[in-house]
CSV table of C-alpha atoms in Angstrom, one decimal:
chain,number,residue,atom,x,y,z
A,1,MET,CA,-65.1,3.2,-168.8
A,2,ALA,CA,-65.2,-0.3,-167.4
A,3,ARG,CA,-64.7,0.8,-163.8
A,4,ARG,CA,-67.5,3.4,-164.1
A,5,GLY,CA,-69.9,0.8,-165.5
A,6,ALA,CA,-69.1,-1.6,-162.6
A,7,GLU,CA,-69.5,1.3,-160.0
A,8,GLU,CA,-72.7,2.7,-161.4
A,9,CYS,CA,-74.5,-0.4,-163.0
A,10,GLY,CA,-73.3,-3.2,-160.5
A,11,ASP,CA,-71.7,-6.6,-160.6
A,12,VAL,CA,-73.4,-7.6,-163.9
A,13,TRP,CA,-74.9,-5.0,-166.4
A,14,GLN,CA,-76.3,-4.7,-169.8
A,15,LEU,CA,-74.2,-2.8,-172.2
A,16,GLU,CA,-76.7,-3.0,-175.0
A,17,PRO,CA,-79.4,-5.4,-176.1
A,18,GLY,CA,-77.9,-8.9,-176.1
A,19,VAL,CA,-74.6,-7.8,-174.6
A,20,TYR,CA,-73.8,-8.1,-170.9
A,21,VAL,CA,-70.9,-7.3,-168.9
A,22,ALA,CA,-69.6,-9.4,-165.9
A,23,ALA,CA,-67.8,-6.9,-163.9
A,24,ALA,CA,-67.2,-8.2,-160.4
A,25,ALA,CA,-65.1,-11.0,-159.3
A,26,GLY,CA,-67.9,-13.4,-158.4
A,27,PRO,CA,-69.8,-13.2,-161.7
A,28,CYS,CA,-66.6,-13.2,-163.8
A,29,GLU,CA,-65.3,-16.4,-162.2
A,30,ALA,CA,-68.8,-18.0,-162.6
A,31,VAL,CA,-68.9,-17.3,-166.3
A,32,LEU,CA,-65.4,-18.6,-166.9
A,33,ARG,CA,-66.3,-21.9,-164.8
A,34,ARG,CA,-69.7,-22.5,-166.4
A,35,ALA,CA,-68.3,-23.6,-169.7
A,36,GLN,CA,-71.5,-25.3,-170.9
A,37,ASP,CA,-73.5,-22.2,-170.3
A,38,PHE,CA,-70.9,-19.9,-171.6
A,39,PRO,CA,-68.5,-21.8,-173.9
A,40,LYS,CA,-65.4,-20.2,-175.4
A,41,ALA,CA,-65.5,-19.7,-179.1
A,42,PRO,CA,-62.8,-21.3,-181.2
A,43,SER,CA,-60.1,-18.7,-182.0
A,44,PRO,CA,-60.5,-17.2,-185.5
A,45,LEU,CA,-56.9,-16.1,-185.7
A,46,PHE,CA,-55.4,-19.5,-186.8
A,47,PRO,CA,-58.3,-21.6,-188.0
A,48,PRO,CA,-57.5,-25.2,-189.5
A,49,LEU,CA,-56.1,-25.1,-192.9
A,50,LYS,CA,-58.3,-26.6,-195.8
A,51,ARG,CA,-56.7,-29.7,-197.2
A,52,SER,CA,-58.0,-32.4,-199.7
A,53,GLY,CA,-57.6,-34.9,-196.8
A,54,GLY,CA,-60.0,-32.9,-194.5
A,55,THR,CA,-59.3,-31.2,-191.2
A,56,PRO,CA,-59.0,-32.7,-187.8
A,57,THR,CA,-62.3,-33.6,-186.2
A,58,PRO,CA,-63.4,-31.9,-183.0
A,59,GLU,CA,-62.5,-35.0,-181.1
A,60,GLU,CA,-59.0,-35.2,-182.6
A,61,ARG,CA,-58.5,-31.5,-181.7
A,62,ALA,CA,-59.5,-32.2,-178.1
A,63,HIS,CA,-57.1,-35.0,-178.0
A,64,ALA,CA,-54.3,-32.8,-179.3
A,65,HIS,CA,-55.1,-30.1,-176.6
A,66,ALA,CA,-54.7,-32.9,-174.0
A,67,ALA,CA,-51.3,-33.9,-175.5
A,68,ARG,CA,-50.1,-30.3,-175.4
A,69,MET,CA,-51.1,-30.1,-171.8
A,70,ARG,CA,-48.8,-32.9,-171.0
A,71,GLY,CA,-46.0,-30.8,-172.1
A,72,LEU,CA,-47.2,-27.5,-170.5
A,73,ARG,CA,-48.2,-28.7,-166.9
A,74,ALA,CA,-46.4,-27.4,-164.1
A,75,GLN,CA,-44.3,-30.5,-163.4
A,76,ALA,CA,-43.1,-30.4,-167.1
A,77,VAL,CA,-42.0,-26.8,-166.9
A,78,ALA,CA,-40.3,-27.2,-163.5
A,79,ALA,CA,-38.1,-30.0,-165.1
A,80,ARG,CA,-36.9,-27.6,-167.7
A,81,ILE,CA,-36.1,-24.5,-165.7
A,82,GLY,CA,-32.4,-24.8,-166.5
A,83,GLU,CA,-33.3,-24.4,-170.3
A,84,ILE,CA,-35.5,-21.2,-169.7
A,85,ALA,CA,-33.2,-19.3,-167.2
A,86,PRO,CA,-30.2,-18.9,-169.5
A,87,ARG,CA,-32.1,-16.8,-172.1
A,88,THR,CA,-33.7,-14.6,-169.4
A,89,ALA,CA,-30.2,-13.8,-168.1
A,90,ARG,CA,-29.0,-13.1,-171.7
A,91,PHE,CA,-31.8,-10.6,-172.1
A,92,ALA,CA,-30.7,-8.8,-168.9
A,93,ASP,CA,-27.0,-9.0,-169.8
A,94,GLN,CA,-27.6,-7.5,-173.4
A,95,TRP,CA,-29.8,-4.6,-172.4
A,96,PRO,CA,-28.0,-1.5,-173.6
A,97,THR,CA,-27.2,0.6,-170.5
A,98,GLY,CA,-27.1,4.4,-170.2
A,99,GLN,CA,-29.7,5.0,-173.0
A,100,ASP,CA,-33.5,5.1,-173.4
A,101,VAL,CA,-34.5,1.8,-175.2
A,102,GLU,CA,-37.9,0.7,-176.6
A,103,ILE,CA,-38.2,-2.4,-174.7
A,104,LEU,CA,-41.2,-4.5,-175.9
A,105,PRO,CA,-39.5,-5.7,-179.3
A,106,ARG,CA,-36.5,-6.8,-177.2
A,107,VAL,CA,-38.7,-8.6,-174.7
A,108,ARG,CA,-40.8,-10.1,-177.4
A,109,HIS,CA,-37.7,-11.6,-179.2
A,110,ALA,CA,-36.3,-12.9,-175.9
A,111,LEU,CA,-39.6,-14.6,-174.9
A,112,ALA,CA,-40.2,-16.0,-178.4
A,113,GLU,CA,-36.8,-17.7,-178.2
A,114,ILE,CA,-37.7,-19.1,-175.0
A,115,GLY,CA,-41.2,-20.3,-175.9
A,116,VAL,CA,-40.2,-21.6,-179.2
A,117,SER,CA,-37.4,-23.6,-177.8
A,118,TYR,CA,-39.5,-24.9,-175.0
A,119,LEU,CA,-42.0,-26.2,-177.6
A,120,PHE,CA,-39.5,-27.6,-180.2
A,121,SER,CA,-36.1,-27.8,-178.5
A,122,GLU,CA,-33.3,-28.4,-181.0
A,123,ASP,CA,-35.7,-27.7,-183.9
A,124,ALA,CA,-36.4,-24.2,-182.6
A,125,PRO,CA,-34.0,-22.3,-184.8
A,126,THR,CA,-35.8,-23.8,-187.8
A,127,LEU,CA,-39.2,-22.7,-186.5
A,128,LEU,CA,-38.4,-19.3,-184.9
A,129,PRO,CA,-38.5,-17.2,-188.1
A,130,HIS,CA,-41.8,-18.7,-189.0
A,131,ALA,CA,-43.1,-17.9,-185.3
A,132,ALA,CA,-42.1,-14.3,-185.9
A,133,GLN,CA,-44.1,-14.2,-189.1
A,134,LEU,CA,-47.2,-15.9,-187.4
A,135,PHE,CA,-47.1,-13.0,-184.9
A,136,LEU,CA,-46.9,-10.5,-187.6
A,137,ALA,CA,-49.8,-12.1,-189.2
A,138,ARG,CA,-51.7,-12.0,-185.9
A,139,GLU,CA,-50.9,-8.2,-185.6
A,140,VAL,CA,-52.1,-7.4,-188.9
A,141,LEU,CA,-55.4,-9.3,-188.4
A,142,VAL,CA,-56.4,-7.5,-185.1
A,143,ARG,CA,-55.6,-3.9,-186.2
A,144,PRO,CA,-58.7,-1.8,-186.3
A,145,ALA,CA,-60.4,-1.8,-189.7
A,146,ARG,CA,-63.0,0.5,-191.3
A,147,TRP,CA,-64.9,-2.4,-192.4
A,148,VAL,CA,-65.5,-5.9,-190.6
A,149,TRP,CA,-65.7,-8.4,-193.5
A,150,PRO,CA,-67.4,-11.8,-193.2
A,151,ARG,CA,-64.8,-14.4,-192.4
A,152,TRP,CA,-65.3,-16.2,-195.6
A,153,ILE,CA,-63.9,-13.2,-197.6
A,154,PRO,CA,-60.2,-13.7,-198.4
A,155,THR,CA,-59.0,-10.2,-197.3
A,156,PRO,CA,-55.3,-9.4,-197.8
A,157,ALA,CA,-54.7,-9.8,-194.2
A,158,ARG,CA,-56.4,-13.2,-194.1
A,159,ARG,CA,-54.4,-14.4,-197.2
A,160,PHE,CA,-51.1,-13.2,-195.5
A,161,ARG,CA,-52.1,-15.3,-192.3
A,162,THR,CA,-52.8,-18.3,-194.4
A,163,ARG,CA,-49.5,-18.1,-196.1
A,164,GLN,CA,-47.7,-17.9,-193.0
A,165,GLN,CA,-49.7,-20.8,-191.4
A,166,VAL,CA,-48.8,-22.9,-194.6
A,167,ALA,CA,-45.0,-21.9,-194.2
A,168,PHE,CA,-45.0,-22.9,-190.6
A,169,THR,CA,-46.7,-26.2,-191.3
A,170,ASP,CA,-44.4,-26.8,-194.1
A,171,ALA,CA,-41.5,-26.3,-191.9
A,172,LEU,CA,-42.8,-28.3,-189.0
A,173,ARG,CA,-44.0,-31.4,-191.1
A,174,PRO,CA,-40.6,-32.8,-191.9
A,175,ILE,CA,-39.7,-32.3,-188.2
A,176,VAL,CA,-42.6,-34.4,-187.1
A,177,ARG,CA,-41.9,-37.2,-189.7
A,178,ARG,CA,-38.3,-37.4,-188.8
A,179,ARG,CA,-39.0,-37.8,-185.1
A,180,ARG,CA,-41.5,-40.4,-185.8
A,181,SER,CA,-39.4,-42.5,-188.2
A,182,SER,CA,-36.3,-42.2,-185.9
A,183,GLY,CA,-38.2,-43.0,-182.8
A,184,ARG,CA,-36.4,-40.1,-181.1
A,185,LEU,CA,-39.6,-38.1,-180.2
A,186,GLY,CA,-38.0,-35.6,-177.8
A,187,ASP,CA,-38.8,-34.4,-174.4
A,188,ASP,CA,-40.3,-31.1,-175.4
A,189,MET,CA,-44.0,-30.3,-175.9
A,190,LEU,CA,-43.9,-31.6,-179.5
A,191,GLY,CA,-42.5,-34.8,-178.2
A,192,GLN,CA,-45.4,-35.2,-175.8
A,193,MET,CA,-47.8,-34.7,-178.7
A,194,LEU,CA,-46.1,-37.4,-180.7
A,195,ARG,CA,-46.3,-40.0,-178.0
A,196,PRO,CA,-49.1,-42.4,-178.2
A,197,SER,CA,-51.8,-42.1,-175.6
A,198,PRO,CA,-53.4,-45.1,-173.9
A,199,HIS,CA,-56.8,-43.3,-174.2
A,200,TYR,CA,-56.7,-42.4,-177.9
A,201,GLY,CA,-53.6,-43.9,-179.4
A,202,LEU,CA,-51.5,-41.9,-181.9
A,203,LEU,CA,-52.6,-38.4,-183.0
A,204,PRO,CA,-52.8,-38.0,-186.8
A,205,GLU,CA,-50.1,-35.7,-188.3
A,206,GLU,CA,-52.6,-33.0,-189.4
A,207,ALA,CA,-54.1,-32.8,-185.7
A,208,VAL,CA,-50.6,-32.2,-184.5
A,209,LEU,CA,-49.8,-29.6,-187.2
A,210,ASP,CA,-53.1,-27.6,-187.0
A,211,THR,CA,-53.2,-27.0,-183.4
A,212,LEU,CA,-49.6,-25.6,-183.1
A,213,PRO,CA,-49.6,-22.1,-184.7
A,214,GLY,CA,-51.7,-20.6,-182.0
A,215,ILE,CA,-49.9,-22.0,-179.0
A,216,THR,CA,-46.6,-21.1,-180.6
A,217,VAL,CA,-47.5,-17.4,-180.7
A,218,ALA,CA,-49.3,-17.5,-177.4
A,219,THR,CA,-46.1,-18.7,-175.7
A,220,PHE,CA,-44.6,-15.1,-176.2
A,221,GLU,CA,-47.3,-12.8,-177.3
A,222,THR,CA,-49.3,-12.4,-174.1
A,223,PRO,CA,-46.2,-12.7,-171.7
A,224,SER,CA,-44.6,-9.8,-173.7
A,225,ARG,CA,-47.5,-7.6,-172.9
A,226,ALA,CA,-47.2,-8.6,-169.2
A,227,ALA,CA,-43.4,-8.0,-169.2
A,228,GLY,CA,-43.9,-4.5,-170.3
A,229,TRP,CA,-46.0,-3.7,-167.2
A,230,ILE,CA,-43.7,-5.7,-165.0
A,231,LEU,CA,-40.6,-3.7,-166.1
A,232,LEU,CA,-42.5,-0.4,-165.8
A,233,HIS,CA,-43.3,-1.2,-162.2
A,234,LEU,CA,-39.6,-2.0,-161.5
A,235,ALA,CA,-38.8,1.4,-162.7
A,236,ARG,CA,-41.5,3.1,-160.7
A,237,HIS,CA,-41.0,1.1,-157.5
A,238,PRO,CA,-37.2,1.0,-156.8
A,239,GLU,CA,-37.6,-0.4,-153.4
A,240,ALA,CA,-39.6,-3.4,-154.7
A,241,ALA,CA,-37.0,-3.7,-157.4
A,242,GLY,CA,-34.2,-3.8,-154.8
A,243,ARG,CA,-36.0,-6.4,-153.0
A,244,VAL,CA,-36.3,-8.5,-156.1
A,245,ALA,CA,-32.6,-8.0,-156.8
A,246,ALA,CA,-31.6,-9.1,-153.3
A,247,GLU,CA,-33.7,-12.2,-153.7
A,248,ALA,CA,-32.2,-12.9,-157.1
A,249,ALA,CA,-28.7,-12.8,-155.7
A,250,VAL,CA,-29.0,-16.4,-154.7
A,251,LEU,CA,-29.5,-17.6,-158.3
A,252,PRO,CA,-26.6,-19.8,-159.6
A,253,ALA,CA,-23.9,-17.8,-161.5
A,254,ASP,CA,-24.4,-20.3,-164.3
A,255,PRO,CA,-28.0,-19.7,-165.3
A,256,ALA,CA,-28.3,-23.3,-166.9
A,257,ALA,CA,-27.8,-24.7,-163.3
A,258,THR,CA,-31.1,-23.0,-162.3
A,259,THR,CA,-33.6,-25.4,-160.9
A,260,SER,CA,-37.3,-25.3,-159.8
A,261,THR,CA,-36.0,-25.1,-156.2
A,262,HIS,CA,-34.3,-21.8,-157.1
A,263,LEU,CA,-37.3,-20.5,-158.8
A,264,GLY,CA,-39.5,-21.4,-155.9
A,265,SER,CA,-37.2,-19.4,-153.7
A,266,LEU,CA,-38.0,-16.2,-155.7
A,267,GLN,CA,-41.2,-15.7,-153.6
A,268,TYR,CA,-41.1,-12.0,-153.6
A,269,THR,CA,-40.5,-11.8,-157.4
A,270,GLN,CA,-43.4,-14.1,-157.9
A,271,ALA,CA,-45.5,-11.9,-155.6
A,272,LEU,CA,-44.6,-8.7,-157.6
A,273,VAL,CA,-45.3,-10.6,-160.9
A,274,SER,CA,-48.7,-11.6,-159.7
A,275,GLU,CA,-49.6,-8.1,-158.5
A,276,VAL,CA,-48.7,-6.6,-161.8
A,277,LEU,CA,-50.8,-9.3,-163.5
A,278,ARG,CA,-53.6,-8.5,-161.1
A,279,LEU,CA,-53.5,-4.7,-161.8
A,280,TYR,CA,-53.0,-5.0,-165.5
A,281,PRO,CA,-54.2,-8.3,-166.7
A,282,PRO,CA,-52.9,-8.7,-170.4
A,283,SER,CA,-56.2,-10.2,-171.5
A,284,TRP,CA,-58.4,-7.6,-169.8
A,285,LEU,CA,-61.6,-8.5,-171.5
A,286,LEU,CA,-62.9,-12.1,-172.5
A,287,THR,CA,-65.9,-12.8,-174.8
A,288,ARG,CA,-68.3,-15.6,-174.3
A,289,ARG,CA,-71.6,-16.4,-176.0
A,290,ALA,CA,-74.5,-18.3,-174.5
A,291,PRO,CA,-75.9,-21.1,-176.7
A,292,ARG,CA,-79.0,-21.3,-174.6
A,293,GLN,CA,-81.1,-19.3,-172.2
A,294,THR,CA,-79.5,-19.1,-168.7
A,295,GLN,CA,-79.2,-16.9,-165.6
A,296,LEU,CA,-76.5,-14.5,-164.6
A,297,GLY,CA,-76.9,-12.3,-161.6
A,298,ASP,CA,-80.3,-10.6,-162.1
A,299,TYR,CA,-80.4,-11.1,-165.7
A,300,THR,CA,-81.9,-13.7,-168.0
A,301,ILE,CA,-79.3,-14.2,-170.7
A,302,ASP,CA,-81.1,-15.3,-173.9
A,303,ALA,CA,-79.5,-17.8,-176.4
A,304,GLY,CA,-77.1,-16.0,-178.7
A,305,SER,CA,-76.3,-13.2,-176.2
A,306,THR,CA,-72.7,-12.2,-175.5
A,307,VAL,CA,-71.2,-11.9,-172.1
A,308,LEU,CA,-68.0,-9.8,-171.7
A,309,VAL,CA,-65.9,-10.9,-168.8
A,310,CYS,CA,-63.7,-8.2,-167.4
A,311,PRO,CA,-60.8,-9.4,-165.3
A,312,TYR,CA,-59.6,-5.8,-165.1
A,313,THR,CA,-62.6,-4.7,-162.9
A,314,ALA,CA,-62.8,-8.0,-161.2
A,315,HIS,CA,-59.3,-7.6,-159.9
A,316,ARG,CA,-60.1,-4.1,-158.7
A,317,ASP,CA,-63.1,-5.4,-156.7
A,318,ALA,CA,-62.5,-4.1,-153.1
A,319,ARG,CA,-64.5,-7.3,-151.7
A,320,GLU,CA,-61.6,-9.4,-153.0
A,321,TYR,CA,-58.6,-7.0,-152.7
A,322,PRO,CA,-58.3,-4.5,-150.0
A,323,GLU,CA,-57.1,-1.1,-151.4
A,324,PRO,CA,-57.5,-2.7,-154.9
A,325,ASP,CA,-55.7,0.2,-156.8
A,326,ARG,CA,-52.6,0.0,-154.6
A,327,PHE,CA,-49.5,-1.8,-155.9
A,328,GLN,CA,-48.8,-4.1,-153.0
A,329,PRO,CA,-46.9,-7.4,-153.9
A,330,GLU,CA,-47.0,-8.2,-150.2
A,331,ARG,CA,-50.6,-9.1,-150.4
A,332,TRP,CA,-49.4,-12.4,-152.1
A,333,LEU,CA,-46.9,-13.4,-149.3
A,334,ASP,CA,-47.4,-15.3,-146.0
A,335,GLU,CA,-45.7,-12.6,-144.0
A,336,PRO,CA,-46.4,-11.0,-140.6
A,337,GLY,CA,-48.3,-7.9,-141.3
A,338,SER,CA,-49.2,-8.8,-145.0
A,339,PRO,CA,-52.7,-7.7,-146.0
A,340,ALA,CA,-55.6,-10.1,-146.3
A,341,LYS,CA,-55.2,-12.9,-148.7
A,342,PRO,CA,-56.0,-12.0,-152.4
A,343,GLY,CA,-59.2,-13.3,-153.8
A,344,VAL,CA,-60.3,-14.1,-157.5
A,345,PHE,CA,-57.4,-14.2,-159.9
A,346,LEU,CA,-58.2,-14.3,-163.7
A,347,SER,CA,-55.2,-13.3,-165.5
A,348,PHE,CA,-54.8,-16.7,-166.8
A,349,GLY,CA,-58.5,-17.5,-166.9
A,350,THR,CA,-60.0,-20.2,-164.9
A,351,GLY,CA,-62.1,-23.3,-165.4
A,352,PRO,CA,-62.0,-25.6,-168.4
A,353,HIS,CA,-60.6,-23.0,-170.7
A,354,GLY,CA,-57.8,-21.5,-168.4
A,355,CYS,CA,-54.7,-20.6,-170.0
A,356,GLU,CA,-52.7,-24.0,-170.8
A,357,GLY,CA,-49.4,-22.0,-170.8
A,358,ALA,CA,-49.8,-20.4,-167.4
A,359,ALA,CA,-47.0,-22.4,-165.7
A,360,LEU,CA,-44.6,-21.6,-168.6
A,361,ALA,CA,-45.6,-17.8,-168.6
A,362,MET,CA,-45.0,-17.5,-164.8
A,363,ALA,CA,-41.7,-19.3,-165.0
A,364,MET,CA,-40.5,-16.9,-167.9
A,365,LEU,CA,-41.9,-13.6,-166.3
A,366,THR,CA,-40.4,-14.6,-162.8
A,367,LEU,CA,-36.8,-15.4,-164.1
A,368,LEU,CA,-37.0,-12.4,-166.6
A,369,THR,CA,-38.0,-10.1,-163.7
A,370,ALA,CA,-35.4,-11.5,-161.3
A,371,GLN,CA,-32.4,-11.4,-163.7
A,372,THR,CA,-33.2,-7.8,-165.0
A,373,ALA,CA,-33.5,-6.5,-161.4
A,374,ARG,CA,-30.3,-8.3,-160.4
A,375,CYS,CA,-28.4,-6.6,-163.2
A,376,HIS,CA,-30.0,-3.1,-163.6
A,377,HIS,CA,-31.7,-0.2,-162.1
A,378,LEU,CA,-34.6,0.9,-164.4
A,379,SER,CA,-35.9,4.3,-164.9
A,380,GLU,CA,-38.4,6.1,-167.3
A,381,PRO,CA,-37.2,9.0,-169.5
A,382,PRO,CA,-37.5,12.2,-167.9
A,383,GLY,CA,-40.3,14.5,-169.0
A,384,PRO,CA,-44.0,15.2,-168.3
A,385,GLU,CA,-45.2,12.8,-171.0
A,386,PRO,CA,-45.5,9.0,-170.3
A,387,SER,CA,-43.0,6.9,-172.2
A,388,TYR,CA,-45.6,4.6,-173.7
A,389,GLN,CA,-49.1,4.5,-174.8
A,390,VAL,CA,-51.7,2.2,-173.3
A,391,THR,CA,-53.6,0.0,-175.9
A,392,THR,CA,-56.5,-2.1,-175.2
A,393,LEU,CA,-57.2,-3.8,-178.5
A,394,GLU,CA,-56.8,-7.5,-178.1
A,395,GLY,CA,-55.0,-6.9,-174.8
A,396,LEU,CA,-53.7,-4.4,-172.3
A,397,ALA,CA,-50.2,-3.3,-173.4
A,398,THR,CA,-47.6,-0.5,-173.0
A,399,VAL,CA,-46.9,0.3,-176.7
A,400,GLY,CA,-43.8,2.2,-177.3
A,401,LEU,CA,-42.5,1.7,-173.7
A,402,ARG,CA,-39.0,3.2,-173.3
A,403,LEU,CA,-36.9,2.5,-170.2
A,404,ARG,CA,-33.3,3.3,-169.3
A,405,ALA,CA,-31.0,0.6,-167.5
A,406,THR,CA,-28.1,1.6,-165.3
A,407,PRO,CA,-25.8,-1.1,-163.9
A,408,ARG,CA,-26.7,-2.1,-160.3
A,409,GLY,CA,-23.6,-1.9,-158.2
């Protein structure tokens, strides 16, 4: 439907009164970069908990975001590749061979271990079960419902979400206090948030706690959706999988010895990951609301209108990507005979609200892809029916995906 709308109605089109779709690459990128005209709404999934002492102010939440970014920037991720790689290798090593396996739950567990460990290091085992429950609360909240209740009504799903937030916060609070009292803040993302900043000093405890449930789930929820598509493409494109496997052969025998240099050498693997993310962006539709009247394409967007940004159609814009429907990792490489350079890429968003975990997600997905291809040939179960269902609610995913692994000789 999104493709048809773009083809028949143009780069920007009106879905219904007050709702517009940015379908082509240029308008999609413009909306995401024009954050003042099209701000991102606060996520309703994990709102701040109500406490007698009050919730963090918008300024404190902005400072907490800046502190998180210190721990998630590309340089910080590069310094910790040796912690990420062993868990991706373990995922590949522990894949049962010779049988059809539903793979997304296994991927999600592996990436949750990586993500939570990246955020909280030695305290991850305490927080991992709570992260799993936060994910479950998210899944319950986004399920289709017969009625859309106002946000102030305490539905069972919202009460469950609140209980899980409280449990996560209650587990995290003593960790924060222990680290601050001991002075051993840690080199993980939490440690970065606990360090005083020359710009705003020390973050209040509640500002640290309230901003972490969402990013904790995000470190593995969205990458898990992407991993499903990537593993499916390894199964469907054995030549590409073989090239990934050959590239991965140079990785150290001890995964803990993997460095950012090794990761940088996986150029074709990174190209394959980028190409799958282009074709199947996990967040295929983004919502923005205009606070004031503005212009987009040939439309005057009134205040209060909604603009739907569609990375799925933007990535299949032939003006940006020659043969846009073709799976062609080589388009991301500087090789003789490679296609024209790819254009607008929005799988991690762009502009002021681009995905803060993009570097971590790319590192996890690249290493998971390389280690899996190095160990296994993947295939889909035989039969005329697909081994998965495509879902578009809250993201593009291969629900129920089953794959078979056979050892690569």
